[in-house]
Short mmCIF file of C-alpha atoms in Angstrom, two decimals:
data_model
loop_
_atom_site.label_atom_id
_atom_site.label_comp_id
_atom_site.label_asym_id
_atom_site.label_seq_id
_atom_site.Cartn_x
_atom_site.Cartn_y
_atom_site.Cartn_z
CA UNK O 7 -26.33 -22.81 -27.70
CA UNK O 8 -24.85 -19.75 -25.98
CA UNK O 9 -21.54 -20.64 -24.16
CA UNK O 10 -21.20 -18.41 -20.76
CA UNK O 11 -17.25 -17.96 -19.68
CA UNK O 12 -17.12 -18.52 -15.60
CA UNK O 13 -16.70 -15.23 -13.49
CA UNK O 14 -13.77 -14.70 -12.68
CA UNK O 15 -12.00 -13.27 -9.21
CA UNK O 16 -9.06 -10.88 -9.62
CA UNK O 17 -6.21 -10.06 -6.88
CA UNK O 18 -4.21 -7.25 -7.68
CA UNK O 19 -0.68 -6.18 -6.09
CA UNK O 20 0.38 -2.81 -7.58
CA UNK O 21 4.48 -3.11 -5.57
CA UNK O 22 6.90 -5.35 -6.13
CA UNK O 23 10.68 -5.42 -6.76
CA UNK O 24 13.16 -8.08 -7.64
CA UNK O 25 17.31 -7.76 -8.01
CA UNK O 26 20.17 -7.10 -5.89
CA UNK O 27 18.38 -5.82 -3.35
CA UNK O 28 14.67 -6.64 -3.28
CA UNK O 29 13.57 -10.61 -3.02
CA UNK O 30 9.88 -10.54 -4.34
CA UNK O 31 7.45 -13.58 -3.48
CA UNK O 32 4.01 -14.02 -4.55
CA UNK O 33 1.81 -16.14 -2.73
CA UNK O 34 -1.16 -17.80 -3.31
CA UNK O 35 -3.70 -20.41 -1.09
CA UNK O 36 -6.26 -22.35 -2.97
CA UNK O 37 -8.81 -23.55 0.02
CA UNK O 38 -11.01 -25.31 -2.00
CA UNK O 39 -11.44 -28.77 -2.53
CA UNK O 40 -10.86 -28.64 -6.06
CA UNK O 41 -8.47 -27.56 -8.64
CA UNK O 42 -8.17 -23.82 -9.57
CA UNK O 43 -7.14 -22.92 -12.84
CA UNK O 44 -4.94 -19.24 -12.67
CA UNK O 45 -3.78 -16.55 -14.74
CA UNK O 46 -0.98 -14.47 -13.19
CA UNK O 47 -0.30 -11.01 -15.40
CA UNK O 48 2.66 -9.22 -14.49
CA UNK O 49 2.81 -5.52 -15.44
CA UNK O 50 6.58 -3.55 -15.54
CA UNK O 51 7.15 -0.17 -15.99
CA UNK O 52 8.27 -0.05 -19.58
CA UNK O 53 4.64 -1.85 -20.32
CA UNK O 54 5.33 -5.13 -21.15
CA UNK O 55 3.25 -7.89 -19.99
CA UNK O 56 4.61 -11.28 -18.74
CA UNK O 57 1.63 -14.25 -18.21
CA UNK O 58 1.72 -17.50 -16.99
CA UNK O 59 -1.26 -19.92 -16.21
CA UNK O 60 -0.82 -22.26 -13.22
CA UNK O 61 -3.20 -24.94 -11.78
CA UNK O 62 -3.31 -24.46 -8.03
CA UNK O 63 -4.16 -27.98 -6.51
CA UNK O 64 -6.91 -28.13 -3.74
CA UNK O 65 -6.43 -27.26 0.00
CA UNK O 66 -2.47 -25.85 -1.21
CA UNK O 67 0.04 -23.37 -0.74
CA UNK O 68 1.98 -21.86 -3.70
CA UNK O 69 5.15 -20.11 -3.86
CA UNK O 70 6.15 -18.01 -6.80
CA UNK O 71 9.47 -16.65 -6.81
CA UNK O 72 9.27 -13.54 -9.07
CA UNK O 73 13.02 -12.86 -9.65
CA UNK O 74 13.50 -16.32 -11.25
CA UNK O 75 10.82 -15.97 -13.73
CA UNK O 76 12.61 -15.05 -17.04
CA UNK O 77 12.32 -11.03 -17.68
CA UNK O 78 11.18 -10.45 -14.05
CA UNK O 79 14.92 -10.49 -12.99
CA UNK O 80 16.17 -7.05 -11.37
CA UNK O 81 12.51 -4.72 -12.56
CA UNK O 82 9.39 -3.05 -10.86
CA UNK O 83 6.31 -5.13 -11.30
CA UNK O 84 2.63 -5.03 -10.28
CA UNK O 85 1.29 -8.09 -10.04
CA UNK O 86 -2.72 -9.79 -11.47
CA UNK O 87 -3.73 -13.07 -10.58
CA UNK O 88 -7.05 -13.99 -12.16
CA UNK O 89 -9.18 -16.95 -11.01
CA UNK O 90 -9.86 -18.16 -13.95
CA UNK O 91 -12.98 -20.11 -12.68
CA UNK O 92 -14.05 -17.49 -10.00
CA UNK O 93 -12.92 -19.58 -7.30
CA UNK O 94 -11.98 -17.45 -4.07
CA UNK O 95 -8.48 -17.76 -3.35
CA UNK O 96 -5.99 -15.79 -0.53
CA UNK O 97 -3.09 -13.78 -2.38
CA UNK O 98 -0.11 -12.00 -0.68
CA UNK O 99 3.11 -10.50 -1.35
CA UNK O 100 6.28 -10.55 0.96
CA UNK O 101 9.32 -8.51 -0.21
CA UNK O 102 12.62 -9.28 1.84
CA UNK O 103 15.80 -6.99 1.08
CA UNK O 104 19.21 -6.81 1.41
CA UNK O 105 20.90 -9.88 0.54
CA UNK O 106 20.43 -11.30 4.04
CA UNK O 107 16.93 -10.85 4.02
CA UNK O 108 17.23 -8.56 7.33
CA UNK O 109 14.53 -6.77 6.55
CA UNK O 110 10.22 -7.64 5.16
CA UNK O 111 6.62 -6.48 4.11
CA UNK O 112 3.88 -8.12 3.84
CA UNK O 113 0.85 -7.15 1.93
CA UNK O 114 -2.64 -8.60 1.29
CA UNK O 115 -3.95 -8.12 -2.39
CA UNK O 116 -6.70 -5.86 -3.31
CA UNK O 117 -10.21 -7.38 -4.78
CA UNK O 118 -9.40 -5.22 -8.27
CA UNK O 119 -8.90 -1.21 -9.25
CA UNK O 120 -10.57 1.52 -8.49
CA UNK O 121 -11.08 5.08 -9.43
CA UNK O 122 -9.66 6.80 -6.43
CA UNK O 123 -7.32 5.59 -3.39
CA UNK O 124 -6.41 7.68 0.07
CA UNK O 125 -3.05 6.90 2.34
CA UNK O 126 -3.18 8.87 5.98
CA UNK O 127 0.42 7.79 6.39
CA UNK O 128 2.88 9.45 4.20
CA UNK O 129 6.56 11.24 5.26
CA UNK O 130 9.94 12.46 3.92
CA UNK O 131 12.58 12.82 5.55
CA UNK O 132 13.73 10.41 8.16
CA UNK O 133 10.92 7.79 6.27
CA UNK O 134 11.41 6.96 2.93
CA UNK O 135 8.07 7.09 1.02
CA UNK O 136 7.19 5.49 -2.31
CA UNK O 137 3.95 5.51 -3.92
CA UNK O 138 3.32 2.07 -6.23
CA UNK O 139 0.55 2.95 -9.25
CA UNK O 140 -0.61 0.25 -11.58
CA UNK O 141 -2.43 0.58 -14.62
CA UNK O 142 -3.80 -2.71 -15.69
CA UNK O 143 -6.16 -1.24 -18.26
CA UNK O 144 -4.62 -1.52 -22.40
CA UNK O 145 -4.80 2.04 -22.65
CA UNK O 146 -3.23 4.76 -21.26
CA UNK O 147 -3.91 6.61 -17.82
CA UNK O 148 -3.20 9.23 -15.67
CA UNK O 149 -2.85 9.28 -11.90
CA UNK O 150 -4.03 12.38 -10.24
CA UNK O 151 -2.29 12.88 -6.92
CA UNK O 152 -2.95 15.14 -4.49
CA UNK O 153 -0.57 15.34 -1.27
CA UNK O 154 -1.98 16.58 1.85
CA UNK O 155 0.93 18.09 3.71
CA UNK O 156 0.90 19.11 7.33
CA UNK O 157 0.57 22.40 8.03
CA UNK O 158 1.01 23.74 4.57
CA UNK O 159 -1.21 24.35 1.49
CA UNK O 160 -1.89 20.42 -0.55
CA UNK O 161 0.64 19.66 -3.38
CA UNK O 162 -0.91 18.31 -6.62
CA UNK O 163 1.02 16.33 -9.62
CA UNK O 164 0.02 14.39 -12.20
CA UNK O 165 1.65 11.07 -13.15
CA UNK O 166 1.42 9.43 -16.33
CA UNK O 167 1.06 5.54 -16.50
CA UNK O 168 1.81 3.43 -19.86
CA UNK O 169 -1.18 1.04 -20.65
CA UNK O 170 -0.75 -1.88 -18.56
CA UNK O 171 2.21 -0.54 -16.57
CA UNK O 172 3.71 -0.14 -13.29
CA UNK O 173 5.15 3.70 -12.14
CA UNK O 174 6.95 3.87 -8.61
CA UNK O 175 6.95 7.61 -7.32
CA UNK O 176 9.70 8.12 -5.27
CA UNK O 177 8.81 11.17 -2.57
CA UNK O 178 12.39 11.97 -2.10
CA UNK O 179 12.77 13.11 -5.74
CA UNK O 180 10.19 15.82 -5.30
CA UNK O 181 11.73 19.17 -3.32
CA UNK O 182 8.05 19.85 -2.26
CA UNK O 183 8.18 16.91 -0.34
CA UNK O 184 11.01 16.62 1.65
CA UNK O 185 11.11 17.17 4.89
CA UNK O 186 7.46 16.99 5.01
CA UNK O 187 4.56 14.64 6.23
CA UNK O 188 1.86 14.12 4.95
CA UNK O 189 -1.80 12.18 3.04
CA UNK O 190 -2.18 11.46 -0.28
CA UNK O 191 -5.09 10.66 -2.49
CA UNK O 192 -5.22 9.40 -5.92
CA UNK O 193 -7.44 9.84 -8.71
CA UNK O 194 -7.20 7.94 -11.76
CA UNK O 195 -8.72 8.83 -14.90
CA UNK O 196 -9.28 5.03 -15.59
CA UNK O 197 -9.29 2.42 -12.48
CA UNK O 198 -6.16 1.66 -10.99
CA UNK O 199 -4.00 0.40 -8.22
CA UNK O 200 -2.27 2.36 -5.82
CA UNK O 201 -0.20 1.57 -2.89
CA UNK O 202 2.25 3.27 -0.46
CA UNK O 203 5.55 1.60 0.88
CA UNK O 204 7.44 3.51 3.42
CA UNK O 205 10.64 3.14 4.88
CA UNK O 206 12.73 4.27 8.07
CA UNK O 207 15.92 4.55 9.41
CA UNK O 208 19.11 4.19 7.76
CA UNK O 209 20.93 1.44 9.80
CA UNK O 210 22.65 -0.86 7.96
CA UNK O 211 20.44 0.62 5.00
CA UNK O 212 16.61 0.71 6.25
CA UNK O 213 16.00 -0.29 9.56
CA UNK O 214 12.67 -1.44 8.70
CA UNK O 215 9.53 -0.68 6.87
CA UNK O 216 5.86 -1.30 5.92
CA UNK O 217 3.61 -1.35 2.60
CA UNK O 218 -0.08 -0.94 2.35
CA UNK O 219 -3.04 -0.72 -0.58
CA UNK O 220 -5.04 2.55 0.13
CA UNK O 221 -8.12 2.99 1.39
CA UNK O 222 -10.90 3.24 -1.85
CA UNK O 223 -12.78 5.66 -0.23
CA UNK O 224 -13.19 8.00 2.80
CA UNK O 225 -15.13 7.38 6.04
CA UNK O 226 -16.51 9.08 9.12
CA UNK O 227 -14.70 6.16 11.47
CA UNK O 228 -11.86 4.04 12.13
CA UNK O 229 -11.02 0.83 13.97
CA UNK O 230 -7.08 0.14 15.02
CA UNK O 231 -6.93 -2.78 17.08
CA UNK O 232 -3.00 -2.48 17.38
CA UNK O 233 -1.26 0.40 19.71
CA UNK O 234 1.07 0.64 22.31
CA UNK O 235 3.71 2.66 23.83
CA UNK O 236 6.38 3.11 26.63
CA UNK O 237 10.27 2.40 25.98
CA UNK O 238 9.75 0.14 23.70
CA UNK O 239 7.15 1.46 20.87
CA UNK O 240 5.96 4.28 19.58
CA UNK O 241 2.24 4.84 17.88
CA UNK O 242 1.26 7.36 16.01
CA UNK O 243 -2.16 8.08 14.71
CA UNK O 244 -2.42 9.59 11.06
CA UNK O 245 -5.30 11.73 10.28
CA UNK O 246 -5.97 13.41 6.53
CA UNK O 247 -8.94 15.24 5.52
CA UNK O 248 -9.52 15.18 1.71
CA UNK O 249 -12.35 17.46 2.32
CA UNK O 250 -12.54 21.20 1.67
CA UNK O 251 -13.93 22.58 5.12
CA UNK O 252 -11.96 21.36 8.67
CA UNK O 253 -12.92 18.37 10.80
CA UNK O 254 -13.58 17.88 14.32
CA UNK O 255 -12.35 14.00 14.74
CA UNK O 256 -12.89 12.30 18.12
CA UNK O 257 -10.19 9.66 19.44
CA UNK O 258 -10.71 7.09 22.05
CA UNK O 259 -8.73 5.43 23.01
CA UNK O 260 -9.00 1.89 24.95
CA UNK O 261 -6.03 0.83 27.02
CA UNK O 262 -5.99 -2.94 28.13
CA UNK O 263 -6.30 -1.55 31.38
CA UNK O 264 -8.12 1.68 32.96
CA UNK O 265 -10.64 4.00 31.74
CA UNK O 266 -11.13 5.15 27.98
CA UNK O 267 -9.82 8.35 26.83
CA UNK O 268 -11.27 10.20 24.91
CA UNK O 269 -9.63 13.56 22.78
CA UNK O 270 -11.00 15.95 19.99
CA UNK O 271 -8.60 17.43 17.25
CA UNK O 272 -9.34 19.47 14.21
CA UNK O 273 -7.97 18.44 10.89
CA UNK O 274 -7.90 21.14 8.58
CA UNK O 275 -9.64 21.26 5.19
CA UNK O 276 -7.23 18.96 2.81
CA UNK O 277 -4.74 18.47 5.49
CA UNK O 278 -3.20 16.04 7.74
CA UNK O 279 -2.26 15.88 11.35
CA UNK O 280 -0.10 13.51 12.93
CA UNK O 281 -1.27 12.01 16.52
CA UNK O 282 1.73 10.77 19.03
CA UNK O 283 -0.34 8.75 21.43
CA UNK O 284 1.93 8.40 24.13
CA UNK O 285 1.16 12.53 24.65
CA UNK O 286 -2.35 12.22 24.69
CA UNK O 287 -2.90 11.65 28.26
CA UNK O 288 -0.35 10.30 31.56
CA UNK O 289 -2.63 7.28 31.26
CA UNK O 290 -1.41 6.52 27.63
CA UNK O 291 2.37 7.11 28.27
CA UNK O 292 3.45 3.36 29.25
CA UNK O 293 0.25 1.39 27.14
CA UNK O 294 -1.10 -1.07 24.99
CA UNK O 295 -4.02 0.81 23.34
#
């Protein structure tokens, strides 16, 4: 008799935060009519590991509060949740802050590591950037970054990750940064997790801000459904080319009302370029795009 284990599914979430300031929530939808059986691994920055099974029940919701799960309170974590039967399930994060909860991201988990990860968006300065690494293999890793700044030659460091760890790089604390925008790609020696949270403003203490997982992998095009300008918003377009030689990239853009639009712009060899679409064209200064 040869006993086979079920696959398994794995949702990975390399930010989080809990304490003063941060409110971290994990989230997790079971749309199937039965039971799922889960393992949830949480990985801090010092390397320890926290687990806890769960059975989600069918056709549910599930909250789990990080910050009031004992040794989760006031840390960085990346977060694992393994479907212990392989049963497909929906995982999120939402991270309020300040103690009034002013402020929120959302983000959608990733299907598992990967060897490399690329971020368009990226700036210092006025934005707050952080970039979230996870290492859920047992042994050690190394994340090599590269940072695609605009108009100047690409910055390279190397970051160090414990085995199954969490590291937050914090753009501000690197001089070569500041006061810069710019792409980033990361290459792990083993796979990990990357993603980018950026921040803005500083009214009361961030006026806002956004978190995404990275891209796995380059591509010759790009759908954005959302866009619009006038009074109101602004949009900006983020290009970064992680390739040696320069680009020729083609925009179009399609307003909800009027013709297309179409542009050309050249994205030097690992560089980045930042697109304000309300300067485009006339047509595109008062839009939804």
């Amino acid at each position: 008799l040869t006993v086979v284990p079920p696959e398994t599914l794995t949702y990975m979430l390399a930010e989080g935060a809990t304490g003063q300031f941060f409110d971290l929530d994990v989230l997790l939808v079971n749309p199937n009519n039965v039971a799922a059986p889960v393992t949830v691994t949480f990985l801090k920055e010092d390397g320890t590991v926290i687990t806890q099974d769960r059975t989600l029940d069918p056709l549910t919701r599930t909250t789990i509060r990080v910050e009031e799960i004992a040794g989760l309170e006031g840390t960085s974590v990346s977060t694992v949740v393994t479907s212990t039967f392989g049963l497909p399930l929906v995982v999120e994060r939402t991270m309020k802050w300040d103690a009034t909860g002013y402020g929120a991201h959302t983000g959608t988990a990733t299907p598992g590591p990967a060897s490399a990860w690329y971020f368009a968006e990226g700036s210092q300065g006025y934005f707050s950037t952080f970039l979230l690494l996870a290492n859920p293999d047992t042994a050690p890793n190394t994340a090599h970054v590269t940072y695609f700044r605009e108009n100047e030659a690409p910055l390279v460091r190397d970051y160090d990750l414990l085995p199954s760890s969490r590291r937050t790089v914090i753009a501000a604390e690197d001089s070569e940064l500041v006061d810069r925008a710019f792409g980033i790609e990361v290459a792990f020696d083993r796979p990990g997790l990357a993603e980018r949270a950026t921040y803005f403003g500083t009214n009361p203490f961030w006026s806002g801000g956004h978190a995404s997982a990275g891209s796995t992998a380059p591509a010759t095009q790009w759908f954005l459904a959302e866009g619009a300008t006038g009074g109101f918003f602004t949009t900006y377009a983020l290009l970064a080319n992680p390739n040696a030689d320069p680009v020729d990239v083609t925009m179009t853009y399609l307003p909800d009302a009027g013709e297309p639009v179409t542009k050309v712009h050249k994205v030097p060899g690992r560089g980045r370029v930042t697109i304000n679409i309300a300067f485009e064209d006339p047509t595109l200064a008062n839009a939804a795009v």
